[in-house]
Amino acid sequence: MPLVSFLDVEKTYRSLQGVDYPAVEHFNVEIEPGEFFCLLGPSGCGKTTVLKMLAGFETPTTGQILMEGRPVTGASRDRGVVFQGDDSLYGWLTAVENVEFGLRMRHVGKAERRERALRYLELVGLRGQEQKYPAELSGGMKQRIQIARVLVNEPKMLLMDEPFAALDAQTRSLMQVELARIWQATRTTVLFITHDIDEAVTLGKRIGVMRAGPRSQVKGVVEVALNGARSRTDDAFLRYYKAVYEMIRDEVAKSIVGAS
Amino acid sequence: MIRDSDGAARRALSGYGGYVLGFISLFVIWQLASLYLVSSVLFPPPTVVFRKGVLLVRNGVLLEHLSASLQRILAGFIAGSLLGIPIGLAMGSFRPVRRVLEPYTEFLRFIPSVAMITVAVIWFGIGEASKIFLIIYTTIFIVILNTAAGVSAIAPDKIRAAQSLGATRAQIFIHVAMPATVPYILTGMRLAMGNSFTTIVAAELIAANDGLGKMLWDGRLFMLVDEIFVSLVTLGLLGFVVDRMFRWSIYTFAGKYSPAT
Ligand SMILES: Nc1ncnc2c1ncn2[C@@H]1O[C@H](COP(=O)(O)OP(=O)(O)OP(=O)(O)O)[C@@H](O)[C@H]1O
Ligand SMILES: [Mg+2]
């Protein structure tokens, strides 16, 4: 049984002027337990919309989203979210206190939650930075705090909305390696949103390519049969890159024409 | 080497050294102006005012008026803040509460506290109650408005993150909304403190038996110009010290509670 199923999901936004905009329609996808699923699509196609619905921040206009067979009705600690920006961090808490947040809400004892938080800070390579405040950390460090904060909470699933989009190329590829390592270690199910083909092929086990909006849906799914460390110069890597690229090329063109 | 000492000098100037220098120059200019520019008994030089001030401190008169004003300000300011903060938090957090209370805040905040003096005296008499009421009145709306604005300025992702980390509504209120609003609350309180000074002096001018405003009024009645100046300088110094304390506490908190992060 899939961990998550989107069943014919539609989301229509109503603008302040009362005009309806159908962002996604007939959206169908299944995500298997333990899998790293990348959702790829041109800007504005509705990726964040899909993630927000699964997270429980928005409700579908029609259709249903099931997790373990039960409909998603609101936010829950089953689905940890890593946000695109860094304004989800709590500026008045230190790095380790940010990571402890979920445990503190569940009344886990002080000593235990500190120990667990430090373990996850170690996992994301931030040991030694635990007493710093978010304002004192770099963009990449802040994203890693977000990842640790979610992982320590042991969700059934990780939802990540372009978590590395704002980072420079070097930091981004370091973070990708780090995330791949963390995923190998924890095997948490991941829904990873990106508009970067290279990132999708580097990380994803399956890549869902979305059409340009409005009424966006999944155009096709590419299964990436690469294991372990992936090298951008491998023939196989390039083959997958090409496959995805060909699928998305027209959609990007459409989204640009549509926008102008 | 040169750059270094230059930097040190600039640091000293931007720190306390700068203040001391600024204040000294203020008194020097005042002294010169009263000696050469408007040499008149109506504009006493700082030396005369200072001597008078020492006298009034010695015989306890200044302290009596000062503590009367300060007590009223503190009582009203603390009560106004304690009322204003929860109301502002509630208005910022719950739309129905905002809808119900906004007419009050939006209407009343345009009636200046000085205009309320007459009503306050009619209602509460000339005693302490009327003054404390006025300070509460002048404090509460600014604190409410700033607190509510602080709540609505919280980044939605901060709330969403807490939701998907398993926090309940009450926990989100206590652990996210409140701390995120602290800098706004402090800013509101600081502005309110400034207003409290205006209000208390105005109220004491009109209806009081003691306080710095009363001292000003008596000075006018009996043409004690140096006494007027003593109370003016006291007001300025007092306001300066209190505002510094606020800035210091905002600054101390800002490291932790900065809204920017
Ligand atoms: N709250 C909203 N109200 C109205 N329209 C919205 C709202 N949120 C998103 N939309 C519209 O829905 C469409 C999809 O938006 P969404 O944020 O999901 O795109 P995206 O794929 O995440 O884009 P990007 O890659 O740029 O982040 C866009 O056309 C956007 O204008
Ligand atoms: Mg998006």
Coordinates of C-alpha atoms and ligand atoms in Angstrom, one line a residue:
Chain A
M1 CA 0.0 0.0 0.0
P2 CA 1.4 3.5 -0.8
L3 CA 2.1 5.8 2.1
V4 CA 0.4 8.7 0.4
S5 CA -2.1 8.9 -2.5
F6 CA -3.4 11.9 -4.2
L7 CA -6.7 10.9 -5.7
D8 CA -7.9 13.2 -8.4
V9 CA -7.0 16.3 -6.4
E10 CA -8.1 19.7 -7.6
K11 CA -7.2 23.1 -6.0
T12 CA -8.8 26.2 -7.2
Y13 CA -7.8 29.5 -5.7
R14 CA -10.2 32.4 -5.6
S15 CA -8.6 35.8 -6.1
L16 CA -9.5 38.9 -4.1
Q17 CA -11.4 40.0 -7.2
G18 CA -13.4 36.8 -7.1
V19 CA -11.8 35.2 -10.2
D20 CA -11.1 31.5 -9.9
Y21 CA -7.7 30.1 -10.8
P22 CA -7.5 26.3 -11.0
A23 CA -3.9 25.7 -10.0
V24 CA -4.0 21.9 -10.1
E25 CA -6.6 19.5 -11.4
H26 CA -6.9 15.7 -11.7
F27 CA -3.7 15.5 -9.8
N28 CA -2.8 11.8 -9.1
V29 CA 0.4 10.5 -7.5
E30 CA 1.3 7.7 -5.2
I31 CA 4.3 7.8 -2.9
E32 CA 5.6 4.5 -1.5
P33 CA 6.9 4.1 2.0
G34 CA 10.7 4.9 2.3
E35 CA 10.9 6.4 -1.1
F36 CA 12.5 9.7 -2.1
F37 CA 10.0 11.3 -4.5
C38 CA 10.9 14.4 -6.4
L39 CA 8.3 16.7 -7.7
L40 CA 9.6 18.8 -10.6
G41 CA 7.9 21.5 -12.6
P42 CA 8.2 25.0 -14.0
S43 CA 7.7 28.0 -11.8
G44 CA 4.1 28.6 -10.8
C45 CA 2.9 25.2 -11.9
G46 CA 1.5 24.4 -8.4
K47 CA 4.3 22.5 -6.6
T48 CA 3.9 24.4 -3.4
T49 CA 0.2 24.1 -3.7
V50 CA 0.5 20.3 -3.7
L51 CA 2.9 20.3 -0.8
K52 CA 0.7 22.6 1.3
M53 CA -2.3 20.3 0.7
L54 CA -0.4 17.3 1.8
A55 CA 1.0 19.2 4.8
G56 CA -2.5 20.1 5.8
F57 CA -2.1 23.8 5.4
E58 CA -4.6 24.0 2.6
T59 CA -7.6 21.8 1.8
P60 CA -8.2 20.4 -1.7
T61 CA -11.2 21.9 -3.5
T62 CA -12.1 18.4 -4.7
G63 CA -10.5 15.0 -4.5
Q64 CA -8.8 13.4 -1.6
I65 CA -5.4 12.9 -0.2
L66 CA -4.8 9.8 1.8
M67 CA -2.0 9.0 4.1
E68 CA -1.9 5.4 5.3
G69 CA -5.4 5.1 3.9
R70 CA -6.8 7.9 6.0
P71 CA -7.7 11.3 4.6
V72 CA -5.4 14.2 5.5
T73 CA -7.4 16.7 7.5
G74 CA -4.9 19.2 8.9
A75 CA -1.2 19.6 9.9
S76 CA 0.2 16.8 12.0
R77 CA 3.6 15.8 13.3
D78 CA 3.3 12.8 10.9
R79 CA 4.4 15.1 8.1
G80 CA 7.4 17.3 8.9
V81 CA 7.9 20.3 6.7
V82 CA 11.2 22.0 5.6
F83 CA 10.2 25.4 4.3
Q84 CA 11.8 27.2 1.4
G85 CA 12.7 30.3 3.3
D86 CA 14.3 30.6 6.7
D87 CA 11.5 32.6 8.4
S88 CA 10.1 29.4 9.9
L89 CA 13.0 29.3 12.4
Y90 CA 12.4 30.8 15.8
G91 CA 14.8 33.7 16.1
W92 CA 14.5 33.9 19.9
L93 CA 15.7 30.3 20.3
T94 CA 19.2 28.9 19.9
A95 CA 19.9 26.3 17.2
V96 CA 19.6 23.4 19.6
E97 CA 16.4 24.9 21.2
N98 CA 14.9 25.2 17.7
V99 CA 15.7 21.5 17.1
E100 CA 14.2 20.6 20.5
F101 CA 10.9 22.5 19.8
G102 CA 8.8 19.5 18.8
L103 CA 10.0 17.4 21.7
R104 CA 9.4 20.2 24.1
M105 CA 5.8 20.5 22.9
R106 CA 5.4 16.8 23.6
H107 CA 6.8 17.3 27.1
V108 CA 9.9 15.1 26.6
G109 CA 12.2 15.6 29.6
K110 CA 14.9 18.3 29.4
A111 CA 18.0 16.0 29.5
E112 CA 16.5 13.6 27.0
R113 CA 15.4 16.1 24.4
R114 CA 18.8 17.9 24.6
E115 CA 20.6 14.6 24.0
R116 CA 18.3 13.7 21.0
A117 CA 18.6 17.2 19.5
L118 CA 22.4 17.2 19.7
R119 CA 22.4 13.8 18.0
Y120 CA 20.5 15.2 15.0
L121 CA 22.6 18.4 15.0
E122 CA 25.5 16.0 14.6
L123 CA 23.7 14.2 11.8
V124 CA 23.3 17.4 9.8
G125 CA 26.9 18.4 10.6
L126 CA 26.2 21.3 13.0
R127 CA 27.8 20.0 16.2
G128 CA 29.5 23.0 17.9
Q129 CA 27.0 25.5 16.5
E130 CA 24.2 24.6 18.9
Q131 CA 24.3 27.7 21.1
K132 CA 24.1 30.1 18.2
Y133 CA 20.9 32.0 17.3
P134 CA 19.5 31.7 13.7
A135 CA 20.6 35.3 12.9
E136 CA 24.2 34.1 13.5
L137 CA 24.1 31.2 11.1
S138 CA 24.5 31.1 7.3
G139 CA 21.7 30.2 4.9
G140 CA 22.9 26.6 4.5
M141 CA 23.2 26.2 8.3
K142 CA 19.7 27.5 8.8
Q143 CA 18.3 24.9 6.3
R144 CA 20.2 22.2 8.1
I145 CA 18.6 23.4 11.4
Q146 CA 15.3 23.1 9.8
I147 CA 16.1 19.5 8.6
A148 CA 17.3 18.5 12.1
R149 CA 14.3 20.1 13.7
V150 CA 12.0 18.0 11.6
L151 CA 14.0 14.7 11.7
V152 CA 14.3 14.7 15.6
N153 CA 10.5 14.7 15.7
E154 CA 10.5 11.4 13.8
P155 CA 7.8 12.1 11.3
K156 CA 6.5 9.4 9.0
M157 CA 7.3 11.7 6.1
L158 CA 9.4 14.7 5.2
L159 CA 8.0 17.4 3.0
M160 CA 10.7 19.7 1.5
D161 CA 9.8 22.8 -0.6
E162 CA 12.9 23.7 -2.7
P163 CA 14.9 23.7 0.5
F164 CA 18.2 24.5 -1.2
A165 CA 16.9 26.9 -3.9
A166 CA 18.3 30.0 -2.1
L167 CA 21.8 28.6 -1.7
D168 CA 24.8 29.1 -3.9
A169 CA 25.8 26.3 -6.2
Q170 CA 28.6 24.9 -4.1
T171 CA 26.7 24.9 -0.9
R172 CA 23.7 23.4 -2.7
S173 CA 25.6 20.4 -4.0
L174 CA 27.1 19.8 -0.5
M175 CA 23.7 19.9 1.0
Q176 CA 22.4 17.5 -1.6
V177 CA 25.2 15.0 -0.7
E178 CA 24.4 15.5 3.0
L179 CA 20.6 15.0 2.4
A180 CA 21.3 11.8 0.4
R181 CA 23.4 10.5 3.3
I182 CA 20.8 11.4 5.8
W183 CA 18.1 9.7 3.8
Q184 CA 20.3 6.5 3.5
A185 CA 20.7 6.6 7.2
T186 CA 17.0 7.2 8.2
R187 CA 15.0 5.9 5.2
T188 CA 12.3 8.4 5.9
T189 CA 9.8 8.9 3.1
V190 CA 10.5 12.2 1.4
L191 CA 8.5 14.4 -0.9
F192 CA 11.1 16.8 -2.4
I193 CA 10.1 19.8 -4.5
T194 CA 12.5 21.3 -6.9
H195 CA 12.6 23.0 -10.3
D196 CA 16.2 21.9 -10.8
I197 CA 16.5 18.8 -13.0
D198 CA 20.0 18.1 -11.8
E199 CA 18.9 18.2 -8.2
A200 CA 16.0 15.9 -9.0
V201 CA 18.2 13.3 -10.7
T202 CA 20.8 13.5 -8.0
L203 CA 18.4 12.9 -5.2
G204 CA 15.2 11.2 -6.5
K205 CA 14.2 7.6 -6.6
R206 CA 11.3 8.7 -8.7
I207 CA 10.7 12.0 -10.4
G208 CA 7.2 13.3 -11.0
V209 CA 7.2 15.9 -13.8
M210 CA 4.4 18.4 -13.6
R211 CA 2.8 20.3 -16.5
A212 CA 2.6 24.1 -16.7
G213 CA -0.4 25.6 -15.0
P214 CA -3.3 26.2 -14.9
R215 CA -4.9 22.8 -14.3
S216 CA -1.5 21.3 -13.8
Q217 CA -1.1 17.6 -13.2
V218 CA 1.6 15.0 -13.3
K219 CA 2.8 14.6 -16.9
G220 CA 4.9 11.5 -16.2
V221 CA 7.0 9.8 -13.7
V222 CA 10.7 8.9 -14.3
E223 CA 12.1 6.1 -12.2
V224 CA 15.8 6.6 -11.5
A225 CA 17.5 3.2 -11.1
L226 CA 20.8 4.6 -9.7
N227 CA 22.1 3.6 -6.3
G228 CA 24.5 5.1 -3.9
A229 CA 26.6 8.1 -4.9
R230 CA 25.5 9.6 -8.2
S231 CA 28.0 11.3 -10.4
R232 CA 26.9 14.0 -12.8
T233 CA 29.4 12.7 -15.4
D234 CA 28.0 9.1 -15.4
D235 CA 26.4 8.1 -18.7
A236 CA 23.4 6.8 -16.7
F237 CA 23.0 10.1 -14.9
L238 CA 23.0 12.0 -18.2
R239 CA 20.5 9.6 -19.7
Y240 CA 18.0 10.3 -16.9
Y241 CA 18.8 14.0 -17.1
K242 CA 17.9 13.9 -20.8
A243 CA 14.7 12.0 -20.2
V244 CA 13.5 14.4 -17.6
Y245 CA 14.7 17.4 -19.6
E246 CA 12.7 16.3 -22.7
M247 CA 9.6 15.8 -20.6
I248 CA 9.8 19.3 -19.0
R249 CA 11.1 21.4 -21.9
D250 CA 7.7 22.1 -23.5
E251 CA 6.2 22.8 -20.1
V252 CA 8.8 25.4 -19.3
A253 CA 8.2 27.0 -22.7
K254 CA 4.4 27.0 -22.1
S255 CA 4.8 28.5 -18.7
I256 CA 6.9 31.3 -20.1
V257 CA 4.6 32.0 -23.0
G258 CA 1.6 31.7 -20.7
A259 CA 3.1 34.3 -18.3
S260 CA 4.0 36.9 -21.0
Chain B
M1 CA 48.2 52.5 14.8
I2 CA 46.6 55.8 13.9
R3 CA 43.5 54.1 12.6
D4 CA 43.2 52.2 15.8
S5 CA 43.3 55.1 18.1
D6 CA 41.0 56.9 15.8
G7 CA 38.5 54.0 16.0
A8 CA 38.8 54.0 19.8
A9 CA 38.0 57.7 19.9
R10 CA 35.0 57.2 17.7
R11 CA 33.8 54.3 19.8
A12 CA 34.1 56.5 22.9
L13 CA 32.2 59.3 21.2
S14 CA 29.5 57.0 20.1
G15 CA 29.3 55.5 23.7
Y16 CA 29.0 57.4 26.9
G17 CA 31.7 59.9 26.0
G18 CA 29.5 61.3 23.2
Y19 CA 26.6 61.8 25.6
V20 CA 28.8 63.6 28.2
L21 CA 30.2 65.8 25.5
G22 CA 26.7 66.5 24.1
F23 CA 25.3 67.4 27.5
I24 CA 28.2 69.6 28.3
S25 CA 27.9 71.5 25.1
L26 CA 24.1 72.0 25.7
F27 CA 24.9 73.6 29.1
V28 CA 27.7 75.7 27.7
I29 CA 25.5 77.1 24.9
W30 CA 22.7 77.7 27.4
Q31 CA 25.1 79.5 29.7
L32 CA 26.4 81.7 26.9
A33 CA 22.9 82.4 25.5
S34 CA 21.6 83.5 28.9
L35 CA 24.6 85.7 29.6
Y36 CA 25.0 87.4 26.3
L37 CA 22.1 86.8 24.0
V38 CA 18.9 87.2 26.2
S39 CA 20.3 88.4 29.4
S40 CA 17.1 88.6 31.5
V41 CA 15.8 87.3 34.7
L42 CA 13.2 85.4 32.6
F43 CA 16.0 83.2 31.2
P44 CA 18.3 82.1 34.0
P45 CA 21.6 80.6 33.2
P46 CA 22.3 76.9 34.1
T47 CA 24.5 77.9 37.0
V48 CA 21.6 79.7 38.7
V49 CA 19.2 76.9 37.9
F50 CA 21.6 74.3 39.2
R51 CA 22.1 76.2 42.5
K52 CA 18.3 76.5 42.8
G53 CA 18.1 72.7 42.0
V54 CA 20.5 71.9 44.8
L55 CA 18.5 74.0 47.2
L56 CA 15.3 72.3 46.2
V57 CA 16.9 68.8 46.6
R58 CA 18.3 69.8 50.1
N59 CA 14.9 70.9 51.4
G60 CA 13.2 67.9 49.9
V61 CA 10.7 69.8 47.7
L62 CA 12.0 68.6 44.4
L63 CA 12.1 65.0 45.5
E64 CA 8.6 65.2 46.8
H65 CA 7.3 66.5 43.4
L66 CA 9.4 64.1 41.5
S67 CA 8.3 61.1 43.3
A68 CA 4.6 62.2 43.1
S69 CA 4.9 62.4 39.3
L70 CA 6.9 59.2 39.0
Q71 CA 4.6 57.2 41.1
R72 CA 1.6 58.2 39.0
I73 CA 3.4 57.5 35.8
L74 CA 4.6 54.1 37.0
A75 CA 1.2 53.0 38.4
G76 CA -0.7 54.0 35.3
F77 CA 2.0 52.8 32.9
I78 CA 2.2 49.4 34.5
A79 CA -1.5 49.0 34.7
G80 CA -2.0 50.2 31.2
S81 CA 0.6 47.8 29.8
L82 CA -0.8 44.9 31.8
L83 CA -4.2 45.5 30.3
G84 CA -3.0 46.4 26.8
I85 CA -0.7 43.5 26.2
P86 CA -3.3 40.7 26.6
I87 CA -5.9 42.7 24.7
G88 CA -3.5 43.4 21.9
L89 CA -2.5 39.7 21.8
A90 CA -6.2 38.7 21.6
M91 CA -7.0 41.2 18.9
G92 CA -4.0 40.1 16.8
S93 CA -4.8 36.4 17.2
F94 CA -8.5 36.2 16.9
R95 CA -10.4 38.0 14.1
P96 CA -13.8 38.2 16.0
V97 CA -12.1 39.8 19.0
R98 CA -10.4 42.3 16.6
R99 CA -13.8 43.1 14.9
V100 CA -15.4 43.7 18.3
L101 CA -12.7 45.8 19.9
E102 CA -11.4 47.7 16.9
P103 CA -14.2 50.4 17.0
Y104 CA -13.1 51.2 20.6
T105 CA -9.4 51.4 19.9
E106 CA -9.8 53.2 16.6
F107 CA -12.2 55.7 18.1
L108 CA -10.6 56.4 21.5
R109 CA -7.0 56.6 20.3
F110 CA -7.9 59.8 18.5
I111 CA -9.1 61.5 21.6
P112 CA -5.9 62.7 23.2
S113 CA -5.4 62.1 26.9
V114 CA -5.0 65.8 27.5
A115 CA -8.6 66.2 26.2
M116 CA -9.7 63.6 28.8
I117 CA -8.3 65.6 31.8
T118 CA -11.6 67.4 32.4
V119 CA -13.6 64.2 32.3
A120 CA -11.1 62.4 34.5
V121 CA -11.3 65.2 37.1
I122 CA -15.1 65.1 37.0
W123 CA -15.2 61.3 37.4
F124 CA -12.3 60.7 39.8
G125 CA -11.7 64.0 41.5
I126 CA -8.5 65.8 41.9
G127 CA -6.7 62.9 43.8
E128 CA -4.4 60.2 42.5
A129 CA -7.2 58.2 40.7
S130 CA -7.7 60.8 38.0
K131 CA -4.0 61.0 37.2
I132 CA -3.5 57.2 37.1
F133 CA -6.6 56.9 34.9
L134 CA -5.1 59.4 32.4
I135 CA -1.8 57.5 32.3
I136 CA -3.6 54.2 31.8
Y137 CA -5.6 55.9 29.0
T138 CA -2.5 57.3 27.3
T139 CA -0.6 54.0 27.6
I140 CA -3.2 51.4 26.7
F141 CA -4.0 52.2 23.1
I142 CA -0.4 52.4 21.9
V143 CA 0.4 49.2 23.6
I144 CA -2.6 47.4 22.2
L145 CA -1.9 48.7 18.7
N146 CA 1.7 47.7 18.7
T147 CA 1.0 44.3 20.2
A148 CA -1.7 43.5 17.7
A149 CA 0.5 44.7 14.9
G150 CA 3.3 42.5 16.2
V151 CA 1.0 39.4 16.2
S152 CA -0.1 40.0 12.6
A153 CA 3.5 40.5 11.5
I154 CA 4.5 36.9 12.5
A155 CA 5.6 35.0 9.5
P156 CA 2.9 32.4 8.6
D157 CA 5.6 29.7 8.2
K158 CA 6.5 30.1 11.9
I159 CA 3.0 29.1 12.9
R160 CA 2.8 26.3 10.2
A161 CA 6.2 24.9 11.3
A162 CA 4.9 24.6 14.9
Q163 CA 1.7 23.0 13.7
S164 CA 3.5 20.3 11.8
L165 CA 5.9 19.8 14.7
G166 CA 2.8 18.8 16.8
A167 CA 2.2 22.0 18.8
T168 CA -1.4 22.6 20.0
R169 CA -3.1 26.0 19.5
A170 CA -2.4 27.0 23.0
Q171 CA 1.2 26.0 22.7
I172 CA 1.6 28.0 19.5
F173 CA 0.1 31.0 21.3
I174 CA 2.5 30.7 24.2
H175 CA 5.7 29.5 22.5
V176 CA 5.5 31.2 19.1
A177 CA 3.0 34.2 19.0
M178 CA 4.1 35.7 22.3
P179 CA 7.8 35.6 22.0
A180 CA 7.6 36.7 18.4
T181 CA 5.7 39.8 19.5
V182 CA 8.0 40.9 22.4
P183 CA 9.9 43.5 20.4
Y184 CA 6.7 45.1 19.2
I185 CA 5.3 45.2 22.8
L186 CA 8.5 46.8 24.1
T187 CA 8.4 49.4 21.3
G188 CA 4.8 50.2 22.1
M189 CA 5.6 50.6 25.8
R190 CA 8.5 52.9 25.0
L191 CA 6.2 55.2 23.0
A192 CA 3.6 55.0 25.7
M193 CA 6.2 56.1 28.3
G194 CA 6.9 59.2 26.2
N195 CA 3.2 60.0 26.1
S196 CA 2.9 59.4 29.9
F197 CA 5.3 62.3 30.5
T198 CA 3.2 64.7 28.4
T199 CA 0.0 63.6 30.0
I200 CA 1.2 63.7 33.6
V201 CA 2.5 67.2 33.3
A202 CA -0.6 68.5 31.6
A203 CA -2.8 66.8 34.3
E204 CA -0.8 68.2 37.1
L205 CA -0.8 71.6 35.6
I206 CA -4.6 71.6 35.8
A207 CA -5.4 69.5 38.8
A208 CA -2.9 68.4 41.4
N209 CA -1.5 69.3 44.8
D210 CA 2.0 68.1 43.9
G211 CA 4.1 66.7 41.1
L212 CA 6.4 68.4 38.5
G213 CA 3.5 69.8 36.6
K214 CA 2.2 71.5 39.8
M215 CA 5.7 72.8 40.4
L216 CA 5.7 74.4 36.9
W217 CA 2.3 76.0 37.6
D218 CA 3.3 77.4 41.0
G219 CA 6.5 78.8 39.4
R220 CA 4.3 80.7 36.9
L221 CA 1.9 81.9 39.6
F222 CA 4.7 83.2 41.9
M223 CA 7.1 84.2 39.1
L224 CA 9.7 81.8 40.3
V225 CA 11.5 81.4 37.0
D226 CA 14.4 79.4 38.3
E227 CA 12.0 76.9 39.8
I228 CA 10.2 76.5 36.4
F229 CA 13.6 75.7 34.9
V230 CA 14.5 73.3 37.6
S231 CA 11.3 71.3 36.9
L232 CA 11.9 71.5 33.1
V233 CA 15.4 70.1 33.5
T234 CA 14.2 67.4 35.9
L235 CA 11.6 66.3 33.3
G236 CA 14.2 66.2 30.6
L237 CA 16.6 64.2 32.6
L238 CA 14.0 61.8 34.0
G239 CA 12.6 61.2 30.5
F240 CA 16.1 60.6 29.2
V241 CA 17.0 58.1 31.9
V242 CA 13.8 56.2 31.6
D243 CA 14.0 56.0 27.8
R244 CA 17.6 54.8 28.0
M245 CA 16.5 52.0 30.3
F246 CA 13.8 51.1 27.7
R247 CA 16.3 51.2 24.8
W248 CA 18.7 49.1 26.8
S249 CA 16.1 46.4 27.5
I250 CA 14.9 46.4 23.9
Y251 CA 18.4 46.1 22.8
T252 CA 19.1 43.3 25.2
F253 CA 16.0 41.4 24.1
A254 CA 16.6 42.2 20.5
G255 CA 19.5 39.8 20.3
K256 CA 17.1 37.0 21.2
Y257 CA 13.7 38.4 20.2
S258 CA 14.6 40.2 17.0
P259 CA 11.7 40.1 14.6
A260 CA 14.1 40.0 11.7
T261 CA 15.1 36.4 12.2
Ligands
LIG1 N1 -3.0 31.8 -2.0 C1 -3.2 31.9 -3.3 N2 -4.2 32.6 -3.9 C2 -4.4 32.7 -5.2 N3 -3.6 32.1 -6.1 C3 -2.5 31.4 -5.6 C4 -2.3 31.2 -4.2 N4 -1.2 30.5 -4.1 C5 -0.8 30.1 -5.3 N5 -1.6 30.6 -6.2 C6 -1.4 30.5 -7.7 O1 -1.4 29.1 -8.0 C7 -0.4 28.8 -8.9 C8 0.6 27.8 -8.3 O2 1.3 28.4 -7.3 P1 2.5 27.6 -6.5 O3 3.0 28.4 -5.4 O4 1.9 26.3 -6.0 O5 3.5 27.4 -7.6 P2 5.0 26.7 -7.6 O6 5.0 25.6 -8.5 O7 5.3 26.3 -6.2 O8 5.9 27.8 -8.1 P3 7.4 28.2 -7.7 O9 8.3 27.2 -8.4 O10 7.6 29.5 -8.4 O11 7.5 28.2 -6.2 C9 0.3 30.1 -9.3 O12 -0.2 30.5 -10.5 C10 -0.1 31.1 -8.2 O13 -0.3 32.3 -8.7
MG2 MG 6.8 27.1 -4.7

